[in-house]
mmCIF file of C-alpha atoms and ligand atoms in Angstrom:
data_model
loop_
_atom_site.group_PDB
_atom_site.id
_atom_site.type_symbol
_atom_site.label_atom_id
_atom_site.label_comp_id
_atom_site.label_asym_id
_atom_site.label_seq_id
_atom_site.Cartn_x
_atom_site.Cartn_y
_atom_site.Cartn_z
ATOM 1 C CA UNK D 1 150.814 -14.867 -30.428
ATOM 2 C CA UNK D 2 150.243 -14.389 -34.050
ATOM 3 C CA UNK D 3 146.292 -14.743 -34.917
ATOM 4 C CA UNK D 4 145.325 -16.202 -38.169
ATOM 5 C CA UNK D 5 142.312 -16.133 -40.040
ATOM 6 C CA UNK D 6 141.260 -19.520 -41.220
ATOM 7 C CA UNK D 7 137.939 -18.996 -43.728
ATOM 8 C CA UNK D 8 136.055 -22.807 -45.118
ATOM 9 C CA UNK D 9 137.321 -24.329 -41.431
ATOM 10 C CA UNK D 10 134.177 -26.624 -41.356
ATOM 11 C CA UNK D 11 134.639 -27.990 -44.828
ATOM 12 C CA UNK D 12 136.671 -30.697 -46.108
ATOM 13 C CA UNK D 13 140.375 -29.703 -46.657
ATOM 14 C CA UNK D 14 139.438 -26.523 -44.188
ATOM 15 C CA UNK D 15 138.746 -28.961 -41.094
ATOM 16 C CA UNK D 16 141.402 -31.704 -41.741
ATOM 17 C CA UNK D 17 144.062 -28.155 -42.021
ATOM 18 C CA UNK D 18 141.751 -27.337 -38.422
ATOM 19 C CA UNK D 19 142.903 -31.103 -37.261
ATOM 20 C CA UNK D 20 146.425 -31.383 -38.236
ATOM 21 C CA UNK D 21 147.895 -27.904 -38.071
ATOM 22 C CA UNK D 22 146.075 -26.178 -35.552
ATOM 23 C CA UNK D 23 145.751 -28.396 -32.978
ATOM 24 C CA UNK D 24 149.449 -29.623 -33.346
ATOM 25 C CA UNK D 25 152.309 -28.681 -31.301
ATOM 26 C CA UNK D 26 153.681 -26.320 -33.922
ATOM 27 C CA UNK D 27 150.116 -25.222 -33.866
ATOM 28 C CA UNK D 28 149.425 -24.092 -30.610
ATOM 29 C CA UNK D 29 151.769 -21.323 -31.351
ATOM 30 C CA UNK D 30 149.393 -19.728 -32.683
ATOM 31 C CA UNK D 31 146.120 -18.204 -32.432
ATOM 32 C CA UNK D 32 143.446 -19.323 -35.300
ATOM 33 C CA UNK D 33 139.882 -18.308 -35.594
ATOM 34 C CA UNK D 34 137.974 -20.098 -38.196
ATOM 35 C CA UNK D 35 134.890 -18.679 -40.268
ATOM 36 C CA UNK D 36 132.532 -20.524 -41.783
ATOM 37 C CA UNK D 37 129.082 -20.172 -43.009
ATOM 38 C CA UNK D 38 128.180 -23.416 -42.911
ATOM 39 C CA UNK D 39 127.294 -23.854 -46.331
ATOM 40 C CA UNK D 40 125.961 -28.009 -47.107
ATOM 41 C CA UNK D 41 129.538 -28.760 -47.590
ATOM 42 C CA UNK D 42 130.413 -27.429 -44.296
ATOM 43 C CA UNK D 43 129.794 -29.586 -40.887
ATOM 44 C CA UNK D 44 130.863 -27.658 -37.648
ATOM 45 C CA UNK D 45 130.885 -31.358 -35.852
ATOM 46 C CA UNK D 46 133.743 -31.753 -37.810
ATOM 47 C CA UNK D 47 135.663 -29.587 -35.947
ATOM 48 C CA UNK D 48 133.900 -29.002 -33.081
ATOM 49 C CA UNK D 49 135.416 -31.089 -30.189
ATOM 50 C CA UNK D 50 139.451 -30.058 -31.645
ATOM 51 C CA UNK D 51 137.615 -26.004 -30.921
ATOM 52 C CA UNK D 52 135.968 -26.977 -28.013
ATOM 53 C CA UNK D 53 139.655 -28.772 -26.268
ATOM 54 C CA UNK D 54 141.941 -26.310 -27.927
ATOM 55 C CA UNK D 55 142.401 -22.530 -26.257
ATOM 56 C CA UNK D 56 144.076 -21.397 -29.705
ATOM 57 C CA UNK D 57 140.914 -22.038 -31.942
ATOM 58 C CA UNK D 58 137.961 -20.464 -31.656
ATOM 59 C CA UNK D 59 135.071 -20.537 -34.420
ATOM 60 C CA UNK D 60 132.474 -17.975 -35.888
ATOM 61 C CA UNK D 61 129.740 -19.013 -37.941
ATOM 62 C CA UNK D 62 129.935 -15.972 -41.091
ATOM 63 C CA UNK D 63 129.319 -15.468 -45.188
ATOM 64 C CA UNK D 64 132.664 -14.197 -46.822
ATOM 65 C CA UNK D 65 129.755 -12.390 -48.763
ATOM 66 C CA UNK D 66 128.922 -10.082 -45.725
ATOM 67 C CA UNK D 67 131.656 -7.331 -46.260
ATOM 68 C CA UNK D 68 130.055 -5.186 -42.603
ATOM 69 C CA UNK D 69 130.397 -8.207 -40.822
ATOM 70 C CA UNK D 70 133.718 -9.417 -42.029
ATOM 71 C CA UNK D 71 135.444 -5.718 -41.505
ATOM 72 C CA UNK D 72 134.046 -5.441 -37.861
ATOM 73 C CA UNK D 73 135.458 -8.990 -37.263
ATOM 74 C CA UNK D 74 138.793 -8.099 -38.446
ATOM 75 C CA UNK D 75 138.958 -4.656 -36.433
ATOM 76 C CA UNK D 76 138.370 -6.758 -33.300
ATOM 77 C CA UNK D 77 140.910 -9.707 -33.755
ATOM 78 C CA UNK D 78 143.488 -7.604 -35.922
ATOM 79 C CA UNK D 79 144.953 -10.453 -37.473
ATOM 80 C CA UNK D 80 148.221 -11.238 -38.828
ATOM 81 C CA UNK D 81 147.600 -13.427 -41.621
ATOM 82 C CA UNK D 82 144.526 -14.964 -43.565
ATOM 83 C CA UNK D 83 144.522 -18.610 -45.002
ATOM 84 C CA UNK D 84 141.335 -18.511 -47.924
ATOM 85 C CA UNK D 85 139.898 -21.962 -48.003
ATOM 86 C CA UNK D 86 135.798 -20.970 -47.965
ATOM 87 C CA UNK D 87 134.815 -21.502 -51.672
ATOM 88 C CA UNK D 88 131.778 -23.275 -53.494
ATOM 89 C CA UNK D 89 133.974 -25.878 -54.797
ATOM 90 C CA UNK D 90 132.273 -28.772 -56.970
ATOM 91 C CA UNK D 91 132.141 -27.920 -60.610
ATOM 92 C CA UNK D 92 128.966 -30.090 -61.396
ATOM 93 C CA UNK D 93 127.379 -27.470 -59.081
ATOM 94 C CA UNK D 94 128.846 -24.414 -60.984
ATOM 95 C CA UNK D 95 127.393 -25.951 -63.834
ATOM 96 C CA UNK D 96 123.778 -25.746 -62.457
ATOM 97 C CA UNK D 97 123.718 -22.863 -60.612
ATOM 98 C CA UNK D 98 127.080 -20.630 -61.376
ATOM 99 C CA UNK D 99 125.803 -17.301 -59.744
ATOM 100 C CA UNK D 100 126.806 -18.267 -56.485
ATOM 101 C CA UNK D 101 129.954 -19.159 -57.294
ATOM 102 C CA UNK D 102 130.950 -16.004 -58.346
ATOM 103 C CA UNK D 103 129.693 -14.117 -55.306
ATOM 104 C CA UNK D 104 131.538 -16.372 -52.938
ATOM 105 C CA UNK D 105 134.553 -17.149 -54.883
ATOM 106 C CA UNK D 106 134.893 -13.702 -56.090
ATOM 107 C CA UNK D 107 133.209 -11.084 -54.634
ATOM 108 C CA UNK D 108 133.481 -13.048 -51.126
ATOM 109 C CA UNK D 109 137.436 -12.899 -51.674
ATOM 110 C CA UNK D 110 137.275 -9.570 -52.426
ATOM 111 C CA UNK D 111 135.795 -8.433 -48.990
ATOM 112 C CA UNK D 112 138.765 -10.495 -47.539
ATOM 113 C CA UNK D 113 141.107 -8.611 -49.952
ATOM 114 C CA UNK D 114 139.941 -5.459 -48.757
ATOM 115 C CA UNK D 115 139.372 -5.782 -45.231
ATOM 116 C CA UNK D 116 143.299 -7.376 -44.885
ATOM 117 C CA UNK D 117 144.174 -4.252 -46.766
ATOM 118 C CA UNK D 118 142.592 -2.211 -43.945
ATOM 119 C CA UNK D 119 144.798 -4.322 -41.764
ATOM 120 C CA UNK D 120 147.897 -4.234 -43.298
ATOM 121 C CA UNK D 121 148.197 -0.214 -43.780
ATOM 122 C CA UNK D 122 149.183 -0.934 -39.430
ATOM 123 C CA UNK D 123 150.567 -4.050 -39.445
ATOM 124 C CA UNK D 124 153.008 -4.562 -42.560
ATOM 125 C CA UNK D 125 153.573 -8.031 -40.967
ATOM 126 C CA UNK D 126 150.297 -9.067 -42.482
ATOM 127 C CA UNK D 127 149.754 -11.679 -44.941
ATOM 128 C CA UNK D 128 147.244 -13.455 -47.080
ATOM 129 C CA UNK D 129 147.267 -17.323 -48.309
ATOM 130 C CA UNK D 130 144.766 -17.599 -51.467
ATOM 131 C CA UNK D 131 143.974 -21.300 -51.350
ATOM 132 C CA UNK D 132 143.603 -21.997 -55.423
ATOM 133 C CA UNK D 133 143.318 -24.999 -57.789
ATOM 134 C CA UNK D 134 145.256 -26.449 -60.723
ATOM 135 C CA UNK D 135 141.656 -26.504 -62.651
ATOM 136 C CA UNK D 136 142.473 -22.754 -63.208
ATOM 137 C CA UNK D 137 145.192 -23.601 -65.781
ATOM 138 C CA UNK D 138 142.176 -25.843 -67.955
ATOM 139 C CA UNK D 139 142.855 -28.816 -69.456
ATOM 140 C CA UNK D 140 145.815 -30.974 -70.588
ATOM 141 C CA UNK D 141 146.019 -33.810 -73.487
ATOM 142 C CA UNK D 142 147.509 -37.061 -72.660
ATOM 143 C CA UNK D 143 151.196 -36.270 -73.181
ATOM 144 C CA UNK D 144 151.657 -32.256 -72.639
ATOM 145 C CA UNK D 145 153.711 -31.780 -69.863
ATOM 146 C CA UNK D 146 152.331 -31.026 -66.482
ATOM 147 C CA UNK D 147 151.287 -27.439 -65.341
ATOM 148 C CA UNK D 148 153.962 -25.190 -64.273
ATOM 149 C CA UNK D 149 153.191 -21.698 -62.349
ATOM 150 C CA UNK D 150 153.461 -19.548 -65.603
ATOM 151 C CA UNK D 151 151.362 -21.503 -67.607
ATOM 152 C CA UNK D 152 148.467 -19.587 -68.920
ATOM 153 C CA UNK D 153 144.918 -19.641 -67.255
ATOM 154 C CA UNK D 154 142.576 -21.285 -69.391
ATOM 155 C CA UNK D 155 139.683 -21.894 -67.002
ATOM 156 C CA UNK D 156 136.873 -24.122 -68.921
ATOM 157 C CA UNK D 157 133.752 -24.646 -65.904
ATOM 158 C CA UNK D 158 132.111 -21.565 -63.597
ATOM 159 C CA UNK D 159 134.361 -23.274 -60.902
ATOM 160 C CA UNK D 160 137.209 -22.636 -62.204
ATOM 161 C CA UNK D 161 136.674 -19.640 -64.003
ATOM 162 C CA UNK D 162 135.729 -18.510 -60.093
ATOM 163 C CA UNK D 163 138.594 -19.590 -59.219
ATOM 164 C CA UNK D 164 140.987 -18.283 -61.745
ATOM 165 C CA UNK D 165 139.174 -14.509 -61.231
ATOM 166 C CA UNK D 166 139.909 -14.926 -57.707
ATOM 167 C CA UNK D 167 143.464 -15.161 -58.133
ATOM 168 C CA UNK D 168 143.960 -12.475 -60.577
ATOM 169 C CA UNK D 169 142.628 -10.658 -57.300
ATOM 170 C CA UNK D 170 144.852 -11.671 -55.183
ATOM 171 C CA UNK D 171 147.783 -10.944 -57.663
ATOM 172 C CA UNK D 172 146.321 -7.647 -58.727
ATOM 173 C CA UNK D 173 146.264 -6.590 -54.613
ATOM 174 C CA UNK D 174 149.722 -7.381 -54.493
ATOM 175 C CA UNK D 175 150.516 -5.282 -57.600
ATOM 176 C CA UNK D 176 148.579 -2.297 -56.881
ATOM 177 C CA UNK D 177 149.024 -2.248 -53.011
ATOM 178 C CA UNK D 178 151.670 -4.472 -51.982
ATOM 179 C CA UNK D 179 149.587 -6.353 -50.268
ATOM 180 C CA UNK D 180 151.717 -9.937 -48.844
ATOM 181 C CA UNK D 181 150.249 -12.388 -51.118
ATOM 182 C CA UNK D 182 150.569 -15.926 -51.379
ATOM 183 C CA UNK D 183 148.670 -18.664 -53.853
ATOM 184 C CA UNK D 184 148.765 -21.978 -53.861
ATOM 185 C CA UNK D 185 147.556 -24.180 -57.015
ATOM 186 C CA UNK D 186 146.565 -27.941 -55.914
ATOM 187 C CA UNK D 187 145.374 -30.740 -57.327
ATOM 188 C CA UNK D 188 142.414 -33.236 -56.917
ATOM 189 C CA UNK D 189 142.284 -33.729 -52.828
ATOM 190 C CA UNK D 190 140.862 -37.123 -51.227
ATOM 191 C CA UNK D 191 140.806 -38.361 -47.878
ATOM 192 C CA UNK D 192 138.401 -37.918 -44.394
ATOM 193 C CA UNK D 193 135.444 -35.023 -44.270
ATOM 194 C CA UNK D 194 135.221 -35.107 -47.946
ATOM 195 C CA UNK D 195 131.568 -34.473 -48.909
ATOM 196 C CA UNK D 196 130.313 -37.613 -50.937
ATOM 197 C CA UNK D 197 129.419 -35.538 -54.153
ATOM 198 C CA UNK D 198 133.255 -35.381 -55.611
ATOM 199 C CA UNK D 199 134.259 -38.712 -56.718
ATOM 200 C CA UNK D 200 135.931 -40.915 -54.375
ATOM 201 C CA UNK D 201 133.490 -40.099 -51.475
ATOM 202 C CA UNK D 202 130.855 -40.324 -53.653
ATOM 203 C CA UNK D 203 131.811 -43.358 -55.190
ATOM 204 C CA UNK D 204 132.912 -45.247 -51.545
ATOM 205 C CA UNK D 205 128.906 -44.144 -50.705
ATOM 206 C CA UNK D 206 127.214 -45.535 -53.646
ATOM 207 C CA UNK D 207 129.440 -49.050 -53.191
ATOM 208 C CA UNK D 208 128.704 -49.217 -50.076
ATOM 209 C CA UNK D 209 124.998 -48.455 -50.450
ATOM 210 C CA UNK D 210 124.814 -50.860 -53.395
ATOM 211 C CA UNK D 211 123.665 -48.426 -55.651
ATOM 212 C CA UNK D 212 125.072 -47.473 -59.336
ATOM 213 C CA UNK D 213 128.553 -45.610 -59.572
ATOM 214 C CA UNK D 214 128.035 -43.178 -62.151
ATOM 215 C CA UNK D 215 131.114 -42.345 -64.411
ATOM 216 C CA UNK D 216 131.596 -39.452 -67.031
ATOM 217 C CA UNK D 217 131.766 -40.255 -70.381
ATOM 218 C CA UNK D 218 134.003 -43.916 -70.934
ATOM 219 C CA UNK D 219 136.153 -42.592 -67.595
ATOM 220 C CA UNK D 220 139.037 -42.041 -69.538
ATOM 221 C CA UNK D 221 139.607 -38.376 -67.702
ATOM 222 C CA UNK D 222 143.245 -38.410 -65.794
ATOM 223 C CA UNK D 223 143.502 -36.431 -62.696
ATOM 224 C CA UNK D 224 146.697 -35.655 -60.165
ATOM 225 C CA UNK D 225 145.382 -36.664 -56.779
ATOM 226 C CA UNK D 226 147.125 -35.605 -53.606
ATOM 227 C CA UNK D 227 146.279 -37.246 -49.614
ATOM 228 C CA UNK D 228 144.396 -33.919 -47.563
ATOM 229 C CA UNK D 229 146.982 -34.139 -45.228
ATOM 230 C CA UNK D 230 149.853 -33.604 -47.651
ATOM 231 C CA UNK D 231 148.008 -30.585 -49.070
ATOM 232 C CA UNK D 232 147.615 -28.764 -45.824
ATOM 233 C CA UNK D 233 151.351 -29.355 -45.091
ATOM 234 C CA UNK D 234 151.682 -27.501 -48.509
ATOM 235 C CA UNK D 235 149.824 -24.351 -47.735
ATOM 236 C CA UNK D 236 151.094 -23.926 -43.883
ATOM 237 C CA UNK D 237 154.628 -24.420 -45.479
ATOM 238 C CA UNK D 238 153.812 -22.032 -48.076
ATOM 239 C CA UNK D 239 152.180 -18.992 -45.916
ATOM 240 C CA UNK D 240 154.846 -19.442 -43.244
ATOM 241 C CA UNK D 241 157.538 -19.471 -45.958
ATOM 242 C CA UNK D 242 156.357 -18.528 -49.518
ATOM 243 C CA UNK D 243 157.720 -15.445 -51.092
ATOM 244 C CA UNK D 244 155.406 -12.723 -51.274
ATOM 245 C CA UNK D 245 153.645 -12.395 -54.489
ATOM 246 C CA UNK D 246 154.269 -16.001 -56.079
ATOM 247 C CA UNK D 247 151.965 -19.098 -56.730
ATOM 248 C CA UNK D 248 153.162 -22.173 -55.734
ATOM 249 C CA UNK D 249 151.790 -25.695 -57.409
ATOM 250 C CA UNK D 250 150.983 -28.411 -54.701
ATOM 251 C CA UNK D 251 150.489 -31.979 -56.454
ATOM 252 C CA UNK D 252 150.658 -35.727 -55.464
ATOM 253 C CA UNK D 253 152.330 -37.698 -58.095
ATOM 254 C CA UNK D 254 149.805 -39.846 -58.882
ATOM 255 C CA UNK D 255 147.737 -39.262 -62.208
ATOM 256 C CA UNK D 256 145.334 -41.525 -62.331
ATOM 257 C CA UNK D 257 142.288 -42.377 -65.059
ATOM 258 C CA UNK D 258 138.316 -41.981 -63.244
ATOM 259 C CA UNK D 259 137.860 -45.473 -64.264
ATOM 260 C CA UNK D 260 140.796 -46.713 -62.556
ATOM 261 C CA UNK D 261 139.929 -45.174 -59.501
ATOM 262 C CA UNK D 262 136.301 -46.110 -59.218
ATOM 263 C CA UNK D 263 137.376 -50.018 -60.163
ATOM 264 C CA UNK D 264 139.616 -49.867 -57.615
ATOM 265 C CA UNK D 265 137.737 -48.655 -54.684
ATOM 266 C CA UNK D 266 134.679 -51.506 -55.884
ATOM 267 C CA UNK D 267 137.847 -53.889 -55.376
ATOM 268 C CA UNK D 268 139.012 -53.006 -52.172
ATOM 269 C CA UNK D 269 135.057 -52.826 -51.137
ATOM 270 C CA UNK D 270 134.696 -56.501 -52.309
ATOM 271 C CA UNK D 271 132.299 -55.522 -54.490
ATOM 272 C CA UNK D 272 131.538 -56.154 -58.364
ATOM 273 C CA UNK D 273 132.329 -53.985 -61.532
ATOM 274 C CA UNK D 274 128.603 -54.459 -62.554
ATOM 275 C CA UNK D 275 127.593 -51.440 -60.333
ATOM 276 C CA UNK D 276 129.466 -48.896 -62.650
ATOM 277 C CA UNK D 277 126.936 -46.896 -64.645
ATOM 278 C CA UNK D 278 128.584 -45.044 -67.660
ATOM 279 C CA UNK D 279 126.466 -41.525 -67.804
ATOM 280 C CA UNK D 280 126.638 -38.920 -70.026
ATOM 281 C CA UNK D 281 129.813 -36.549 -69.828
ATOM 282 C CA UNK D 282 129.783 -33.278 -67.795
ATOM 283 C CA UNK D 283 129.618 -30.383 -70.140
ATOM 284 C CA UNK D 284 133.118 -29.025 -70.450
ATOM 285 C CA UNK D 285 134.721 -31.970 -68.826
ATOM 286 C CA UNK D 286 138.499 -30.894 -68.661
ATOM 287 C CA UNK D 287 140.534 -34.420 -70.362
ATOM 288 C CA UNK D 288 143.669 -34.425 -67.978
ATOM 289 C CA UNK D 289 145.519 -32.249 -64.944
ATOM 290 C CA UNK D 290 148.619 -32.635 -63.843
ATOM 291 C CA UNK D 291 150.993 -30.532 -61.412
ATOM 292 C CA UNK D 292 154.563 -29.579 -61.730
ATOM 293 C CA UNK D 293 155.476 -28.994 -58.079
ATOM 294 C CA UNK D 294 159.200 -28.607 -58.274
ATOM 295 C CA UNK D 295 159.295 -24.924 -57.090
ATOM 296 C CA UNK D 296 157.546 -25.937 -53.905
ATOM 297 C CA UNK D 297 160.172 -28.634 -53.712
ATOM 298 C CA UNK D 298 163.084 -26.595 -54.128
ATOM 299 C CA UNK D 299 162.172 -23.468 -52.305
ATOM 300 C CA UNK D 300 160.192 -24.903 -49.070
ATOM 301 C CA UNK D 301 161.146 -28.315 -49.279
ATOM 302 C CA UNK D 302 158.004 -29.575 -49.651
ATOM 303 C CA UNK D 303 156.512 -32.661 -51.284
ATOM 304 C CA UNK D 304 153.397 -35.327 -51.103
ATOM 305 C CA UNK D 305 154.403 -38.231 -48.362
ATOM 306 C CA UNK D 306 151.520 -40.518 -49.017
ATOM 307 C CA UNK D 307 150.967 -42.793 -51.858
ATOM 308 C CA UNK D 308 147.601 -42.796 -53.474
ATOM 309 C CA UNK D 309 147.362 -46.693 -52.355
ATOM 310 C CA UNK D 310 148.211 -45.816 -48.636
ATOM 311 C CA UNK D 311 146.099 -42.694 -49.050
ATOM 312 C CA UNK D 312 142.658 -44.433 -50.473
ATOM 313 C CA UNK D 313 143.417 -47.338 -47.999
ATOM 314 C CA UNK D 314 142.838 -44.475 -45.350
ATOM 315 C CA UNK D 315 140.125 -42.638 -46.878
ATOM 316 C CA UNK D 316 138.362 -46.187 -47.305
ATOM 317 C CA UNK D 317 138.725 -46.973 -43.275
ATOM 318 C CA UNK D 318 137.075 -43.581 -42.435
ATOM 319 C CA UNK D 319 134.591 -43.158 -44.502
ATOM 320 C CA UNK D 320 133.461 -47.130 -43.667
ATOM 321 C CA UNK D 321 134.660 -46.471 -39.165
ATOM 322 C CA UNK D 322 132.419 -42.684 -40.066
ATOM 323 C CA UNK D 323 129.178 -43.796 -41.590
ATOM 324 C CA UNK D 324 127.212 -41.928 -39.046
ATOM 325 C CA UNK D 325 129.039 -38.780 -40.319
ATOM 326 C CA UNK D 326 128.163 -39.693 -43.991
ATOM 327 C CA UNK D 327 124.716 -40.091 -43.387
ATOM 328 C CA UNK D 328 124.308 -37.194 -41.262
ATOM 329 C CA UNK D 329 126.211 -34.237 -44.099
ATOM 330 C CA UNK D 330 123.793 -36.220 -46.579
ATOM 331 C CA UNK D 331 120.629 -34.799 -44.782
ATOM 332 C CA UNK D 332 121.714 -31.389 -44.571
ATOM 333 C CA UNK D 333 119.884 -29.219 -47.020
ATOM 334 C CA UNK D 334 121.936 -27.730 -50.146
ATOM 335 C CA UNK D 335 120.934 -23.676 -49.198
HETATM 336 N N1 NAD C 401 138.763 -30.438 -53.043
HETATM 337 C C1 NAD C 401 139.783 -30.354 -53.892
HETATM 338 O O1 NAD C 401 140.158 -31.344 -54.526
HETATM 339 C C2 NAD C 401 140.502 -29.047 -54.079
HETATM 340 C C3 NAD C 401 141.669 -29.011 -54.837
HETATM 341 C C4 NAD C 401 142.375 -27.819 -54.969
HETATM 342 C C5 NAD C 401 141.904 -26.678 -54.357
HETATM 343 N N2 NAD C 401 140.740 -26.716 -53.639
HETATM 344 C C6 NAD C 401 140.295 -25.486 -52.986
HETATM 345 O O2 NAD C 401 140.413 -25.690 -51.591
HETATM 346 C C7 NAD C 401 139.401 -24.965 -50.903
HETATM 347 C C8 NAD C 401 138.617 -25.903 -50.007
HETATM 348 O O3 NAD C 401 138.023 -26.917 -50.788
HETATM 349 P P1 NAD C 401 137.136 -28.062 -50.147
HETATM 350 O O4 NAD C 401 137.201 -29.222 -51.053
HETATM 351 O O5 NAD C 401 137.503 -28.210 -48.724
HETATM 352 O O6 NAD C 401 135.700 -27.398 -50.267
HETATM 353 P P2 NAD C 401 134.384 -27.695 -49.430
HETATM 354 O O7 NAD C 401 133.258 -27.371 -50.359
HETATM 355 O O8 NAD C 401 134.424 -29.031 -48.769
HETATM 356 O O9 NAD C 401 134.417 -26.624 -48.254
HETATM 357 C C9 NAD C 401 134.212 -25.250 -48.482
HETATM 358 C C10 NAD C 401 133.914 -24.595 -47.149
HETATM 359 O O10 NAD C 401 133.681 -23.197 -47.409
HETATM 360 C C11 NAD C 401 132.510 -22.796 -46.724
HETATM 361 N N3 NAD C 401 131.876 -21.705 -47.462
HETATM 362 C C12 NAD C 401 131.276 -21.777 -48.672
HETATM 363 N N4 NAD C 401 130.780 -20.572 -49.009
HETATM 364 C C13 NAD C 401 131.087 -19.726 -47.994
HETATM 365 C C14 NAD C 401 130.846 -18.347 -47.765
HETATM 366 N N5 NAD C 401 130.175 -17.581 -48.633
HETATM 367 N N6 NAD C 401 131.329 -17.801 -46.621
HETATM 368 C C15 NAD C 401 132.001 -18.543 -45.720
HETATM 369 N N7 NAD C 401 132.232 -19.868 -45.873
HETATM 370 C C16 NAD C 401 131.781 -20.449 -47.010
HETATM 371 C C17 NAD C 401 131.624 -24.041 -46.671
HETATM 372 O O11 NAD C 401 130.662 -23.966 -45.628
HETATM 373 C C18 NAD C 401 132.646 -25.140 -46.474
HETATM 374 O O12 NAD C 401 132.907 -25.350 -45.101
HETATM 375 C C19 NAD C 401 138.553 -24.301 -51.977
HETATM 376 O O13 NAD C 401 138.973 -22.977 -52.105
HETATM 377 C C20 NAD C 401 138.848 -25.116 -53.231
HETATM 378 O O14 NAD C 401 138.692 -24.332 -54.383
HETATM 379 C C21 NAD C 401 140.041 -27.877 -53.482
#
């Protein structure tokens, strides 16, 4: 049974990949331990009972920033692959406070880097699956086309600058040391376990509530957003099938403007426009992303499955069927 490494299981896209991969059928064929340190944005009663009824997962509570620990854990599972989701990912938050970012998102990759190196001089079946974002290639105006793999990196917040140093990592161990690589670049996620700070959690919470939905700016920023679920199928498609080395886009299709979004989810909510609060712009607020997936499409025969209408429809029924869960990650403590 091949044993993967699953780092950020607890978080958002980490625990839905925990729920739909893992635990399937296709799943079970495998052997996954997840690590997580259990940062604010990750909730181990996410994925608890799936760990607790599955033989094939198991969990350990770690910091990709402890190097001793990580290394001892991979000399006693000897894994065969890693999947990299464990990142500080919300760029207001790399805008406060950017140092940590770094040391997880970089250094924290780099222990991975290096203790799958260790790994891979006796198993040359190992691989690693860099989970990376299409904020890396910066910012797009309103009719440039969308990103392909080779366009340049032209991160613009600590996030994504993070993210983009990460990457040339990951690349730079498969250049130097033929390490198996494998990135994948995706674009704005939604759907359950999402922590109510990025928008469409955040702004299903303050409707809900009844309090103001704040909004960068006049809205007008256009994002790509892609259904969790459709992600996830991206990455297992790419690690089991990828070719070593490359990046592969993952997008959903559906650009959409902020504003858009946010009226939309007051309207399915049945509640007014008059709670949108216009607020000062983030600093370096990237205008527009969008993802070229085609070489996914062609190669692994992947693409998204769900709409963004289906998709929000869903992410609307949780987060309203999960409100114990909402109000429960709100009271844990940033660290
Ligand atoms: N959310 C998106 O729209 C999106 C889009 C594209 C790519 N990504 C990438 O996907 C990955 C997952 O994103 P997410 O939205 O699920 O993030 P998230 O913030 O919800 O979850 C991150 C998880 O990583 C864990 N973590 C943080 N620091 C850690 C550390 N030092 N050691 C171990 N674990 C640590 C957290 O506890 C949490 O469980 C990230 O790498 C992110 O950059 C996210």
């Amino acid at each position: 049974m091949k044993k993967i490494l699953l780092t950020g299981g607890a978080g958002f896209i980490g625990s839905n990949f925990v729920h739909k991969i893992c635990a399937s059928d296709e799943g079970r064929e495998y052997e996954f331990v997840i690590l997580d340190a259990l940062t604010y944005a990750g909730h181990y009663p996410n994925i608890q009972k799936v760990v607790e009824s599955n033989k094939n997962i198991s969990f350990v509570q770690m910091d990709l920033r402890d190097a001793k620990s990580l290394s001892q854990l991979f000399t006693k599972y000897r894994f065969d692959g890693v999947i990299n989701f464990a990142a500080e990912s919300h760029v207001d938050r790399s805008i406060d406070s950017p140092n940590i970012f770094i040391e997880t998102n970089v250094l924290g990759t780099l222990n991975l880097l290096n203790a799958g190196l260790e790994l891979f001089k006796a198993n040359p079946d190992f691989k690693y699956l860099q989970v990376s974002t299409d904020e890396v290639y910066g910012s797009l105006k309103v009719n440039d086309p969308a990103f392909v793999e080779m366009t340049n990196l032209s991160p613009n917040s600590p996030y994504s600058a993070s993210k983009a140093s990460a990457d040339l990592l990951v690349r730079s161990y498969y250049k130097t040391f033929k390490l198996p690589i494998l990135i994948t670049r995706c674009s704005n996620n939604y759907g359950p376990f999402q922590y109510p700070e990025k928008l469409i959690p955040l702004m299903i919470y303050n409707a809900i509530k009844g309090i103001p939905l704040p909004v960068y700016g006049n809205g007008s920023n256009i994002r790509d957003w892609i259904y969790v679920d459709d992600h996830n199928q991206g990455v297992w498609e790419v690690f089991k099938k990828g070719r070593f080395g490359e990046i592969y886009n993952l997008g959903g299709n559906a650009e959409m403007v902020n504003l858009d979004i946010v009226k939309l989810v007051l309207k399915k909510l049945g509640k007014s426009e008059d709670q949108i609060q216009f607020v000062t712009d983030r600093l370096g607020h990237d205008f527009r992303y969008a993802m070229n997936f085609s070489k996914a499409k062609k190669e692994l025969g992947w693409s998204p499955k769900v709409t963004f209408e289906v998709g929000l429809m869903k992410t609307l029924d949780w987060y309203q069927s999960h409100w114990e869960w909402v109000e429960a990650v709100k009271l844990k403590t940033t660290r």
